[in-house]
Amino acid sequence: MPPPASTSSGRSRITRRLGCLAWLLMPFVLLWALAKTPEWINDFELARMADRVKAYPRPPGTTLGDFGPQTKVRGGDSGDCRYTIRFGLDVDLPVEQVLNHYRQAKIEDPDGRLGDYEVSAWALVNEPGGEAAEDSAPSSLIIDLDGTLNGGLDLRCM
């Protein structure tokens, strides 16, 4: 009667095959991580700016809206990235007063410059067919901070 087959040799063969597969895939994983690193760095810098925007004192009579700051990066020209940081505010003030507050703010952008961005606002008006008076205060605003950052090797910016 032959001795029972050892299962350890079967496991080691599978383990060896998986190890070889991992070694074969390693260059591709490293290349992918190398290509994504500039994107991760830019996203990190934008997240830091979004935190600075959130921590910046809001105008009196305003509170943060239903969602926190959101960031978006898109291609620009000559290797620069265009970014947008968007956040909502519940307001009791006229739109121009809120815009002036953020236009005068000196919040450091991802490139280390102070106030190097444009500010715009989206007002949600609940009057169908009518227009709100220029000095009236909407109940909520969406604020956009738009600027550029040096894209470096970020593939989204090329």
CSV table of C-alpha atoms in Angstrom, one decimal:
chain,number,residue,atom,x,y,z
A,1,MET,CA,0.0,0.0,0.0
A,2,PRO,CA,1.5,3.4,-1.0
A,3,PRO,CA,1.9,6.1,1.6
A,4,PRO,CA,-0.8,8.8,1.6
A,5,ALA,CA,-0.2,11.8,-0.7
A,6,SER,CA,1.1,14.8,1.1
A,7,THR,CA,-1.0,17.9,0.8
A,8,SER,CA,1.9,20.2,1.7
A,9,SER,CA,3.5,19.8,-1.7
A,10,GLY,CA,0.2,20.9,-3.3
A,11,ARG,CA,0.0,24.0,-1.2
A,12,SER,CA,3.6,24.9,-1.8
A,13,ARG,CA,3.1,24.6,-5.5
A,14,ILE,CA,0.1,26.9,-5.4
A,15,THR,CA,2.0,29.3,-3.1
A,16,ARG,CA,4.9,29.3,-5.5
A,17,ARG,CA,2.6,30.1,-8.4
A,18,LEU,CA,0.9,32.9,-6.6
A,19,GLY,CA,4.3,34.3,-5.6
A,20,CYS,CA,5.5,34.2,-9.2
A,21,LEU,CA,2.3,35.9,-10.3
A,22,ALA,CA,2.8,38.6,-7.6
A,23,TRP,CA,6.4,39.2,-8.8
A,24,LEU,CA,5.2,39.4,-12.4
A,25,LEU,CA,2.5,42.0,-11.5
A,26,MET,CA,4.8,44.1,-9.2
A,27,PRO,CA,6.3,46.3,-12.0
A,28,PHE,CA,2.8,47.1,-13.3
A,29,VAL,CA,1.6,48.0,-9.8
A,30,LEU,CA,4.7,50.2,-9.2
A,31,LEU,CA,4.3,51.9,-12.5
A,32,TRP,CA,0.6,52.6,-11.7
A,33,ALA,CA,1.5,54.0,-8.3
A,34,LEU,CA,4.3,56.2,-9.8
A,35,ALA,CA,1.8,57.6,-12.4
A,36,LYS,CA,-0.8,58.3,-9.7
A,37,THR,CA,1.5,60.0,-7.2
A,38,PRO,CA,1.3,63.5,-8.6
A,39,GLU,CA,-2.5,63.2,-8.7
A,40,TRP,CA,-2.6,62.1,-5.0
A,41,ILE,CA,-0.3,65.0,-4.1
A,42,ASN,CA,-2.5,67.6,-5.8
A,43,ASP,CA,-5.6,66.1,-4.2
A,44,PHE,CA,-4.0,66.3,-0.8
A,45,GLU,CA,-3.1,69.9,-1.3
A,46,LEU,CA,-6.6,70.7,-2.5
A,47,ALA,CA,-8.1,68.9,0.5
A,48,ARG,CA,-5.8,71.0,2.8
A,49,MET,CA,-7.1,74.2,1.1
A,50,ALA,CA,-10.7,73.0,1.5
A,51,ASP,CA,-10.0,72.5,5.2
A,52,ARG,CA,-8.7,76.1,5.4
A,53,VAL,CA,-11.8,77.4,3.6
A,54,LYS,CA,-14.0,75.5,6.0
A,55,ALA,CA,-12.1,76.8,9.0
A,56,TYR,CA,-12.1,80.4,7.7
A,57,PRO,CA,-14.6,82.6,9.7
A,58,ARG,CA,-17.9,82.8,7.8
A,59,PRO,CA,-19.8,86.0,7.4
A,60,PRO,CA,-22.2,86.8,10.3
A,61,GLY,CA,-25.6,85.3,9.7
A,62,THR,CA,-24.3,82.3,7.7
A,63,THR,CA,-23.8,78.6,8.4
A,64,LEU,CA,-22.3,75.8,6.4
A,65,GLY,CA,-24.8,74.2,4.1
A,66,ASP,CA,-25.8,70.6,3.8
A,67,PHE,CA,-22.6,69.4,2.2
A,68,GLY,CA,-18.9,70.0,3.0
A,69,PRO,CA,-16.4,71.4,0.6
A,70,GLN,CA,-16.0,69.5,-2.6
A,71,THR,CA,-13.0,69.7,-5.0
A,72,LYS,CA,-12.7,69.1,-8.7
A,73,VAL,CA,-9.6,69.2,-10.9
A,74,ARG,CA,-9.5,69.5,-14.6
A,75,GLY,CA,-6.9,70.2,-17.3
A,76,GLY,CA,-5.7,73.7,-18.0
A,77,ASP,CA,-3.1,75.0,-20.4
A,78,SER,CA,0.6,74.7,-20.3
A,79,GLY,CA,0.6,72.0,-17.6
A,80,ASP,CA,-1.5,73.9,-15.1
A,81,CYS,CA,-4.6,72.4,-13.5
A,82,ARG,CA,-7.8,74.3,-13.0
A,83,TYR,CA,-9.4,73.5,-9.7
A,84,THR,CA,-12.8,74.3,-8.1
A,85,ILE,CA,-13.6,74.1,-4.4
A,86,ARG,CA,-17.4,74.3,-3.9
A,87,PHE,CA,-19.3,74.5,-0.6
A,88,GLY,CA,-22.7,75.5,0.4
A,89,LEU,CA,-23.9,78.2,2.8
A,90,ASP,CA,-27.2,78.9,4.4
A,91,VAL,CA,-27.4,82.7,4.5
A,92,ASP,CA,-29.4,85.6,5.7
A,93,LEU,CA,-27.3,88.2,3.8
A,94,PRO,CA,-27.3,89.6,0.3
A,95,VAL,CA,-25.2,87.6,-2.2
A,96,GLU,CA,-22.8,90.5,-2.8
A,97,GLN,CA,-22.0,90.8,0.9
A,98,VAL,CA,-21.1,87.1,1.0
A,99,LEU,CA,-19.0,87.3,-2.2
A,100,ASN,CA,-17.1,90.4,-0.9
A,101,HIS,CA,-16.3,88.5,2.3
A,102,TYR,CA,-14.7,85.6,0.4
A,103,ARG,CA,-13.1,87.9,-2.2
A,104,GLN,CA,-11.3,89.8,0.6
A,105,ALA,CA,-10.2,86.6,2.4
A,106,LYS,CA,-6.6,85.7,2.1
A,107,ILE,CA,-6.8,81.9,2.1
A,108,GLU,CA,-3.6,80.1,1.0
A,109,ASP,CA,-4.1,78.2,-2.2
A,110,PRO,CA,-2.4,74.9,-3.0
A,111,ASP,CA,0.6,76.7,-4.6
A,112,GLY,CA,1.2,78.7,-1.4
A,113,ARG,CA,-0.2,82.0,-2.7
A,114,LEU,CA,-2.7,84.0,-0.7
A,115,GLY,CA,-6.1,84.8,-2.3
A,116,ASP,CA,-5.0,83.7,-5.8
A,117,TYR,CA,-8.5,82.4,-6.9
A,118,GLU,CA,-11.8,83.7,-8.2
A,119,VAL,CA,-15.0,83.6,-6.2
A,120,SER,CA,-18.5,83.1,-7.6
A,121,ALA,CA,-21.8,82.1,-6.2
A,122,TRP,CA,-24.9,80.2,-7.2
A,123,ALA,CA,-28.1,81.3,-5.6
A,124,LEU,CA,-31.1,79.0,-5.4
A,125,VAL,CA,-34.2,81.1,-5.9
A,126,ASN,CA,-37.6,79.6,-5.0
A,127,GLU,CA,-39.7,82.0,-7.0
A,128,PRO,CA,-40.9,80.3,-10.2
A,129,GLY,CA,-40.9,82.8,-13.1
A,130,GLY,CA,-39.8,85.7,-10.9
A,131,GLU,CA,-36.5,87.3,-10.2
A,132,ALA,CA,-35.2,88.1,-6.8
A,133,ALA,CA,-34.3,91.6,-6.0
A,134,GLU,CA,-30.5,92.3,-6.2
A,135,ASP,CA,-30.2,93.1,-2.5
A,136,SER,CA,-32.4,90.3,-1.2
A,137,ALA,CA,-30.9,87.4,0.6
A,138,PRO,CA,-31.5,83.9,-0.8
A,139,SER,CA,-31.9,81.1,1.7
A,140,SER,CA,-28.8,79.2,0.4
A,141,LEU,CA,-25.8,79.8,-1.7
A,142,ILE,CA,-23.2,77.6,-3.4
A,143,ILE,CA,-19.8,79.3,-3.4
A,144,ASP,CA,-17.1,78.3,-5.9
A,145,LEU,CA,-13.5,79.1,-5.5
A,146,ASP,CA,-11.7,78.7,-8.9
A,147,GLY,CA,-8.0,78.9,-9.4
A,148,THR,CA,-5.0,77.2,-10.9
A,149,LEU,CA,-2.3,75.0,-9.5
A,150,ASN,CA,0.9,73.7,-11.0
A,151,GLY,CA,-0.1,70.3,-12.3
A,152,GLY,CA,3.4,68.9,-12.6
A,153,LEU,CA,3.1,65.4,-13.8
A,154,ASP,CA,-0.6,65.0,-12.9
A,155,LEU,CA,-2.1,63.3,-15.9
A,156,ARG,CA,-5.4,65.1,-15.4
A,157,CYS,CA,-3.7,68.4,-16.3
A,158,MET,CA,-2.0,67.3,-19.5
